[in-house]
Short mmCIF file of C-alpha atoms in Angstrom, two decimals:
data_model
loop_
_atom_site.label_atom_id
_atom_site.label_comp_id
_atom_site.label_asym_id
_atom_site.label_seq_id
_atom_site.Cartn_x
_atom_site.Cartn_y
_atom_site.Cartn_z
CA MET A 1 88.49 71.31 91.06
CA VAL A 2 86.11 71.38 88.09
CA SER A 3 86.64 75.14 87.93
CA PHE A 4 90.41 74.61 87.89
CA ARG A 5 90.05 72.14 85.02
CA ARG A 6 88.01 74.73 83.09
CA VAL A 7 90.64 77.38 83.75
CA LEU A 8 93.37 75.02 82.57
CA SER A 9 91.45 74.22 79.38
CA ASN A 10 90.98 77.92 78.71
CA VAL A 11 94.70 78.54 79.21
CA PHE A 12 95.59 75.83 76.70
CA GLU A 13 93.02 77.14 74.22
CA MET A 14 94.15 80.75 74.54
CA LEU A 15 97.83 79.94 74.13
CA LEU A 16 97.13 77.75 71.10
CA LYS A 17 94.98 80.43 69.45
CA PHE A 18 97.38 83.25 70.22
CA PRO A 19 100.97 81.96 70.12
CA LEU A 20 102.27 85.53 70.43
CA LEU A 21 100.90 85.50 73.98
CA LEU A 22 103.22 82.59 74.75
CA HIS A 23 106.18 84.57 73.44
CA ALA A 24 105.11 87.55 75.56
CA LEU A 25 105.05 85.38 78.68
CA PHE A 26 108.34 83.62 77.88
CA PRO A 27 110.17 85.97 75.48
CA LYS A 28 113.41 83.98 75.27
CA PRO A 29 112.93 81.21 72.69
CA THR A 30 114.67 77.89 72.93
CA SER A 31 117.32 77.44 70.27
CA SER A 32 117.12 74.46 67.90
CA LYS A 33 120.27 73.15 69.56
CA ARG A 34 118.61 73.38 72.98
CA GLN A 35 115.47 71.68 71.63
CA GLN A 36 117.60 68.80 70.34
CA GLN A 37 119.36 68.57 73.71
CA LEU A 38 115.99 68.33 75.46
CA ARG A 39 115.03 65.48 73.12
CA ASP A 40 118.35 63.72 73.68
CA ASP A 41 117.83 64.01 77.44
CA GLY A 42 114.40 62.45 77.11
CA LEU A 43 112.58 65.64 78.13
CA LEU A 44 110.63 65.78 74.86
CA LYS A 45 108.95 62.47 74.08
CA HIS A 46 105.60 62.85 72.39
CA GLY A 47 103.77 59.63 73.12
CA ARG A 48 100.14 60.73 73.27
CA THR A 49 97.71 63.31 71.95
CA MET A 50 96.62 66.48 73.71
CA GLU A 51 93.11 65.03 73.90
CA ASP A 52 94.45 62.02 75.82
CA PHE A 53 96.45 64.31 78.07
CA MET A 54 93.45 66.53 78.88
CA HIS A 55 91.32 63.47 79.63
CA GLU A 56 93.92 62.36 82.15
CA VAL A 57 94.08 65.83 83.71
CA ALA A 58 90.29 65.86 84.02
CA ARG A 59 90.26 62.41 85.60
CA LEU A 60 92.92 63.31 88.17
CA PHE A 61 91.24 66.53 89.21
CA GLU A 62 87.62 65.34 89.14
CA ALA A 63 87.96 61.89 90.72
CA PRO A 64 87.89 63.21 94.32
CA LEU A 65 84.61 65.11 93.74
CA HIS A 66 82.32 62.14 94.42
CA PRO A 67 80.04 62.99 97.39
CA SER A 68 81.19 59.97 99.40
CA VAL A 69 84.83 61.01 98.97
CA LEU A 70 84.06 64.60 99.97
CA LEU A 71 82.15 63.41 103.04
CA ALA A 72 85.07 61.20 104.09
CA MET A 73 87.47 64.14 103.72
CA SER A 74 85.14 66.32 105.79
CA ASN A 75 85.03 63.76 108.59
CA GLN A 76 88.83 63.38 108.58
CA LEU A 77 89.29 67.15 108.69
CA GLN A 78 86.99 67.46 111.69
CA ILE A 79 89.08 64.87 113.53
CA GLN A 80 92.24 66.78 112.62
CA PHE A 81 90.71 70.09 113.74
CA ARG A 82 89.68 68.70 117.14
CA LYS A 83 93.06 67.07 117.74
CA ARG A 84 95.03 70.21 116.93
CA LEU A 85 92.79 72.30 119.16
CA GLN A 86 94.22 70.23 122.00
CA ASP A 87 97.94 69.83 121.47
CA CYS A 88 99.42 71.44 118.32
CA SER A 89 101.92 74.29 118.76
CA THR A 90 101.85 75.54 115.15
CA CYS A 91 98.13 75.87 114.38
CA MET A 92 94.82 76.53 116.15
CA LEU A 93 96.68 79.33 117.93
CA PRO A 94 94.63 81.25 120.52
CA SER A 95 95.18 84.99 120.67
CA TYR A 96 94.80 87.11 123.79
CA ASN A 97 91.63 88.67 122.36
CA HIS A 98 88.68 87.28 124.28
CA THR A 99 86.15 89.94 123.27
CA LEU A 100 85.02 91.26 119.91
CA PRO A 101 84.77 95.00 119.17
CA SER A 102 81.78 96.81 120.63
CA GLY A 103 81.64 99.16 117.66
CA ASN A 104 82.06 102.14 119.98
CA GLU A 105 85.87 102.31 119.83
CA LYS A 106 87.23 105.63 118.53
CA GLY A 107 90.61 107.12 117.66
CA ALA A 108 93.40 107.22 115.08
CA TYR A 109 95.66 104.19 114.62
CA LEU A 110 98.49 103.08 112.40
CA ALA A 111 97.76 99.72 110.74
CA LEU A 112 100.56 97.49 109.43
CA ASP A 113 99.55 94.54 107.24
CA VAL A 114 102.34 92.14 106.29
CA GLY A 115 100.93 89.73 103.71
CA GLY A 116 102.39 87.02 101.55
CA SER A 117 103.01 89.41 98.65
CA THR A 118 102.30 92.93 99.90
CA LEU A 119 103.10 95.27 102.81
CA ARG A 120 100.38 97.82 103.52
CA VAL A 121 100.68 100.75 105.90
CA ALA A 122 97.56 102.79 106.66
CA LEU A 123 96.34 105.50 109.00
CA VAL A 124 92.87 104.45 110.12
CA GLU A 125 90.32 106.51 112.04
CA LEU A 126 87.60 104.73 114.02
CA CYS A 127 84.50 106.88 114.47
CA GLY A 128 82.05 104.41 116.02
CA ARG A 129 79.37 102.18 114.54
CA LEU A 130 76.64 104.74 115.30
CA SER A 131 78.51 107.75 113.92
CA VAL A 132 77.23 109.84 111.04
CA GLY A 133 79.02 108.72 107.90
CA GLU A 134 81.55 105.92 107.67
CA PRO A 135 82.29 104.26 111.04
CA MET A 136 85.80 103.34 109.84
CA ARG A 137 87.84 105.69 107.65
CA ILE A 138 91.17 105.05 105.96
CA LYS A 139 92.82 108.48 105.97
CA ALA A 140 95.95 107.40 104.13
CA VAL A 141 97.35 104.13 102.82
CA GLU A 142 100.42 102.96 100.91
CA SER A 143 101.39 99.49 99.73
CA TRP A 144 104.60 97.86 98.53
CA SER A 145 105.17 94.58 96.74
CA ILE A 146 107.09 91.94 98.68
CA ASP A 147 108.99 90.36 95.82
CA GLY A 148 111.76 87.77 95.74
CA PRO A 149 114.64 89.99 96.96
CA ILE A 150 112.53 91.24 99.90
CA LYS A 151 111.43 87.72 100.81
CA ALA A 152 115.11 86.72 100.85
CA LEU A 153 115.97 89.31 103.54
CA GLU A 154 116.93 87.59 106.78
CA GLY A 155 116.32 88.67 110.37
CA ASP A 156 116.70 92.37 111.16
CA ALA A 157 117.18 93.22 107.48
CA PHE A 158 113.53 92.43 106.76
CA PHE A 159 112.26 94.47 109.70
CA ASP A 160 114.54 97.38 108.75
CA TRP A 161 112.93 97.29 105.31
CA MET A 162 109.51 97.42 107.00
CA ALA A 163 110.54 100.40 109.15
CA ALA A 164 111.81 102.25 106.08
CA ARG A 165 108.41 101.82 104.41
CA ILE A 166 106.62 103.01 107.57
CA GLU A 167 108.85 106.09 107.62
CA GLU A 168 108.15 106.66 103.93
CA MET A 169 104.41 106.57 104.50
CA LEU A 170 104.42 108.75 107.63
CA GLY A 171 106.80 111.20 106.00
CA GLN A 172 104.13 112.12 103.46
CA ASP A 173 102.10 113.85 106.16
CA LYS A 174 104.05 115.06 109.18
CA HIS A 175 100.98 115.54 111.40
CA MET A 176 100.51 111.79 111.45
CA HIS A 177 103.28 111.20 113.97
CA VAL A 178 103.81 114.50 115.77
CA GLY A 179 103.06 114.77 119.50
CA ASP A 180 104.13 113.47 122.88
CA THR A 181 102.11 110.27 122.64
CA PRO A 182 103.41 107.58 120.28
CA LEU A 183 101.04 106.67 117.48
CA PRO A 184 99.25 103.44 118.56
CA THR A 185 99.97 100.73 116.02
CA GLY A 186 98.44 97.38 115.19
CA LEU A 187 100.36 94.71 113.28
CA ALA A 188 98.51 92.16 111.14
CA TRP A 189 100.99 89.33 110.51
CA SER A 190 100.07 86.76 107.84
CA PHE A 191 102.27 84.04 109.33
CA PRO A 192 102.29 81.83 112.43
CA VAL A 193 103.16 83.51 115.72
CA GLU A 194 102.90 82.15 119.25
CA GLN A 195 101.32 84.99 121.20
CA THR A 196 102.56 85.77 124.69
CA SER A 197 100.39 88.87 125.20
CA ILE A 198 98.11 91.03 123.11
CA ARG A 199 101.13 93.02 121.92
CA SER A 200 103.84 90.36 121.81
CA GLY A 201 104.48 86.93 120.37
CA MET A 202 107.28 84.56 119.40
CA LEU A 203 108.18 84.49 115.73
CA LEU A 204 107.66 81.08 114.10
CA ASP A 205 108.60 79.68 110.66
CA MET A 206 106.90 81.76 108.00
CA GLY A 207 106.66 79.75 104.75
CA LYS A 208 105.65 81.34 101.40
CA GLY A 209 109.33 81.69 100.49
CA PHE A 210 110.14 84.14 103.33
CA ARG A 211 113.50 84.02 105.13
CA ALA A 212 112.81 86.79 107.67
CA ALA A 213 112.68 84.33 110.58
CA HIS A 214 116.23 83.11 109.94
CA GLY A 215 118.41 84.06 112.89
CA VAL A 216 115.52 85.53 114.91
CA LEU A 217 113.24 82.49 115.26
CA GLY A 218 111.54 82.51 118.67
CA ARG A 219 112.23 86.19 119.33
CA ASP A 220 109.46 88.63 120.16
CA LEU A 221 107.86 89.91 116.96
CA GLY A 222 106.73 93.18 118.54
CA GLU A 223 110.24 93.97 119.71
CA LEU A 224 111.73 93.12 116.30
CA VAL A 225 109.40 95.67 114.68
CA MET A 226 109.87 98.27 117.42
CA ASP A 227 113.68 97.93 117.39
CA ALA A 228 113.66 98.59 113.64
CA CYS A 229 111.38 101.62 114.14
CA ARG A 230 113.60 102.98 116.93
CA ARG A 231 116.59 102.80 114.60
CA ARG A 232 114.72 105.30 112.43
CA ASP A 233 113.37 107.39 115.33
CA LEU A 234 109.77 106.59 114.45
CA HIS A 235 107.29 107.75 117.10
CA VAL A 236 105.06 104.67 117.06
CA ARG A 237 104.06 102.02 119.60
CA ILE A 238 102.98 98.43 118.89
CA ASP A 239 99.74 97.97 120.85
CA ALA A 240 98.50 94.78 119.19
CA ILE A 241 99.83 91.88 117.13
CA ILE A 242 97.33 89.72 115.36
CA ASN A 243 97.16 87.32 112.47
CA ASP A 244 95.72 88.73 109.24
CA SER A 245 92.72 86.39 109.34
CA SER A 246 91.96 87.48 112.91
CA ALA A 247 92.34 91.13 111.86
CA THR A 248 89.81 90.45 109.09
CA LEU A 249 87.36 89.04 111.63
CA LEU A 250 87.82 91.93 114.07
CA SER A 251 87.51 94.65 111.42
CA ARG A 252 84.28 93.12 110.16
CA ALA A 253 82.96 92.58 113.69
CA TYR A 254 83.47 96.32 114.30
CA LEU A 255 80.85 96.90 111.59
CA ASP A 256 78.69 93.78 112.10
CA ALA A 257 78.25 92.38 115.61
CA SER A 258 77.20 88.93 114.33
CA THR A 259 80.62 88.16 112.78
CA ARG A 260 82.27 85.02 114.17
CA LEU A 261 84.48 83.67 111.36
CA ALA A 262 86.76 85.16 108.70
CA LEU A 263 88.48 83.62 105.70
CA VAL A 264 91.54 84.91 103.82
CA LEU A 265 92.10 83.72 100.24
CA GLY A 266 95.03 85.38 98.50
CA THR A 267 98.71 84.64 98.17
CA GLY A 268 98.04 82.21 101.02
CA CYS A 269 94.92 80.96 102.79
CA ASN A 270 93.82 81.08 106.40
CA ALA A 271 90.79 81.38 108.66
CA ALA A 272 90.06 82.82 112.10
CA ILE A 273 87.19 81.86 114.37
CA HIS A 274 85.79 83.02 117.72
CA LEU A 275 85.57 79.83 119.82
CA PRO A 276 84.60 78.92 123.39
CA VAL A 277 87.69 78.69 125.59
CA THR A 278 86.63 75.18 126.59
CA THR A 279 87.26 73.86 123.06
CA LEU A 280 91.03 74.32 123.49
CA GLY A 281 93.36 72.13 125.52
CA PRO A 282 94.76 73.82 128.66
CA GLU A 283 98.34 73.71 127.35
CA LYS A 284 97.27 75.68 124.26
CA LEU A 285 96.47 78.69 126.43
CA GLY A 286 99.82 78.69 128.24
CA ASN A 287 100.54 80.68 131.38
CA ARG A 288 97.98 83.44 131.21
CA PRO A 289 97.07 85.63 134.17
CA SER A 290 94.10 84.51 136.24
CA SER A 291 92.37 87.79 135.37
CA TRP A 292 92.26 86.67 131.72
CA TYR A 293 90.52 83.40 132.62
CA GLU A 294 88.06 85.25 134.86
CA LYS A 295 86.91 87.39 131.92
CA ALA A 296 87.30 85.05 128.94
CA THR A 297 84.46 82.80 127.82
CA HIS A 298 85.56 82.83 124.17
CA VAL A 299 88.87 83.45 122.41
CA LEU A 300 89.87 84.50 118.91
CA VAL A 301 91.73 81.59 117.29
CA ASN A 302 94.09 81.75 114.32
CA THR A 303 93.52 78.35 112.74
CA GLU A 304 96.53 78.41 110.36
CA LEU A 305 94.21 76.58 107.98
CA SER A 306 96.97 76.24 105.39
CA MET A 307 98.67 73.59 107.55
CA PHE A 308 95.77 71.13 107.50
CA GLY A 309 94.93 68.31 105.14
CA LYS A 310 98.12 66.26 104.80
CA GLY A 311 97.08 62.69 104.08
CA ILE A 312 93.47 63.84 103.64
CA PHE A 313 93.31 65.94 100.48
CA PRO A 314 94.12 64.01 97.30
CA THR A 315 97.08 65.25 95.28
CA THR A 316 98.17 64.89 91.67
CA ARG A 317 101.71 64.20 90.52
CA TRP A 318 102.09 67.94 89.86
CA ASP A 319 101.11 68.75 93.44
CA ASP A 320 103.64 66.17 94.65
CA LEU A 321 106.37 67.61 92.42
CA LEU A 322 105.66 71.13 93.69
CA ASN A 323 105.78 69.89 97.29
CA ASP A 324 109.07 68.04 96.78
CA ARG A 325 110.68 71.22 95.43
CA ASN A 326 109.28 73.48 98.15
CA LEU A 327 111.67 75.05 100.66
CA LEU A 328 109.46 73.58 103.41
CA PRO A 329 107.81 70.41 102.05
CA ASP A 330 104.51 69.48 103.75
CA PHE A 331 104.57 72.70 105.81
CA GLN A 332 101.34 74.09 104.31
CA PRO A 333 99.67 71.24 102.38
CA PHE A 334 96.26 72.91 101.96
CA GLU A 335 97.75 76.22 100.84
CA GLN A 336 99.79 74.49 98.14
CA LEU A 337 96.57 73.17 96.60
CA ILE A 338 94.51 76.37 96.43
CA SER A 339 96.46 79.61 96.98
CA GLY A 340 97.71 82.33 94.69
CA ARG A 341 101.29 81.54 95.57
CA TYR A 342 101.10 78.07 94.00
CA LEU A 343 98.29 77.79 91.40
CA GLY A 344 100.36 79.39 88.64
CA GLU A 345 103.20 76.99 89.36
CA ILE A 346 100.87 73.98 89.16
CA VAL A 347 99.63 75.19 85.76
CA ARG A 348 103.25 75.66 84.64
CA LEU A 349 104.14 72.09 85.63
CA ILE A 350 101.14 70.78 83.70
CA LEU A 351 102.07 72.87 80.65
CA VAL A 352 105.64 71.57 80.73
CA GLU A 353 104.44 67.97 80.81
CA ALA A 354 101.96 68.66 78.00
CA ILE A 355 104.80 70.03 75.85
CA GLN A 356 107.10 67.14 76.70
CA THR A 357 104.68 64.26 76.27
CA ALA A 358 101.71 65.42 74.19
CA GLY A 359 103.26 67.82 71.71
CA LEU A 360 101.63 71.03 72.98
CA PHE A 361 102.92 73.99 70.90
CA GLY A 362 104.39 71.45 68.50
CA GLY A 363 106.68 70.23 71.25
CA GLU A 364 108.59 73.52 71.20
CA MET A 365 109.74 74.27 74.76
CA PRO A 366 110.00 78.02 75.54
CA GLU A 367 113.16 78.46 77.60
CA GLY A 368 111.50 80.57 80.29
CA ILE A 369 108.80 78.04 81.06
CA LEU A 370 111.36 75.67 82.60
CA GLU A 371 112.04 78.21 85.38
CA ALA A 372 110.12 77.54 88.60
CA TYR A 373 107.34 80.04 89.36
CA SER A 374 107.83 81.80 86.01
CA LEU A 375 104.07 81.59 85.36
CA ASP A 376 102.27 83.77 87.87
CA THR A 377 98.76 83.02 89.11
CA CYS A 378 97.77 86.60 88.19
CA THR A 379 98.66 85.80 84.57
CA ILE A 380 96.44 82.71 84.64
CA GLY A 381 93.63 84.81 86.11
CA ALA A 382 94.04 87.41 83.36
CA ILE A 383 93.84 84.72 80.66
CA GLU A 384 90.74 83.21 82.28
CA ALA A 385 89.08 86.63 82.56
#
């Protein structure tokens, strides 16, 4: 939180020193008539100095950093973790993977990675941990931005878009998908899914502004992807579905046998962990074959870490405003506090209030800054850098 305060201070300082940067970010200026309307509506009401405003921002963000407060939050989170390992259907989701890679696996595979802002398609060759040279080689990879119009695609339309990108990537090198045997494919899915086997799982609400689950909620994710691929005659076969955090753990475990936990920090946030089966409630594991229980001592768990922390982590009025305006309020409380999807929006909300109440930029309100999510986290990162 101290780091965030420093970033915010740097943003204010940079924009004040270089006003042209503000115009580059929000090129459409507010007319004098619009400025007067904002004042008439009470949206511009300078009643304090910027120094007073920054002191308040610092107080709100730094107050929870007292060791006793942090310890209390840690204890509450542990209670929440243990409870949701027993009976929650949307987080602490066990996969069907009960072993980690040996490091001896070999072969060529198609890897699909659907993230919060990017789709990546790669051809990966596994050569073995003891091989000469790189044990894991990416032979080809392409990525596409998942922007607003793509996030708005519903049901089959989103999966058809995915299949078109897979075809585009494979089409660059015909040998990638020629032969009698379908190309084995793994899908890393950055959203909740209730797994029913290692290669299948029921689609759950996605968050992050995605509408792909609309109309197909509860359907098998593997079949949704395969149906879209069949419509384009793609010679691929979904062999595994896994959360992106679990994929991160497995890919690292292929190289380092001591790996037991992985953390994803990007557009969203999540973590995967390799836990003893006994830490999960029986109903969490569902109706699995007896052969699975005979072999499994541990299981790879997708924590869906973004969903934790409601009522535990302190929030500011800007966090609360962001949450109230979210398509799914309270769905991912932790993610809304720390992830790339939301940090730029929190800074924008603070900037707007600083303009309205403390006279930042002389109280002149750039028209574009009033638009939700118009200030991207990448922009804030570039200013800080």
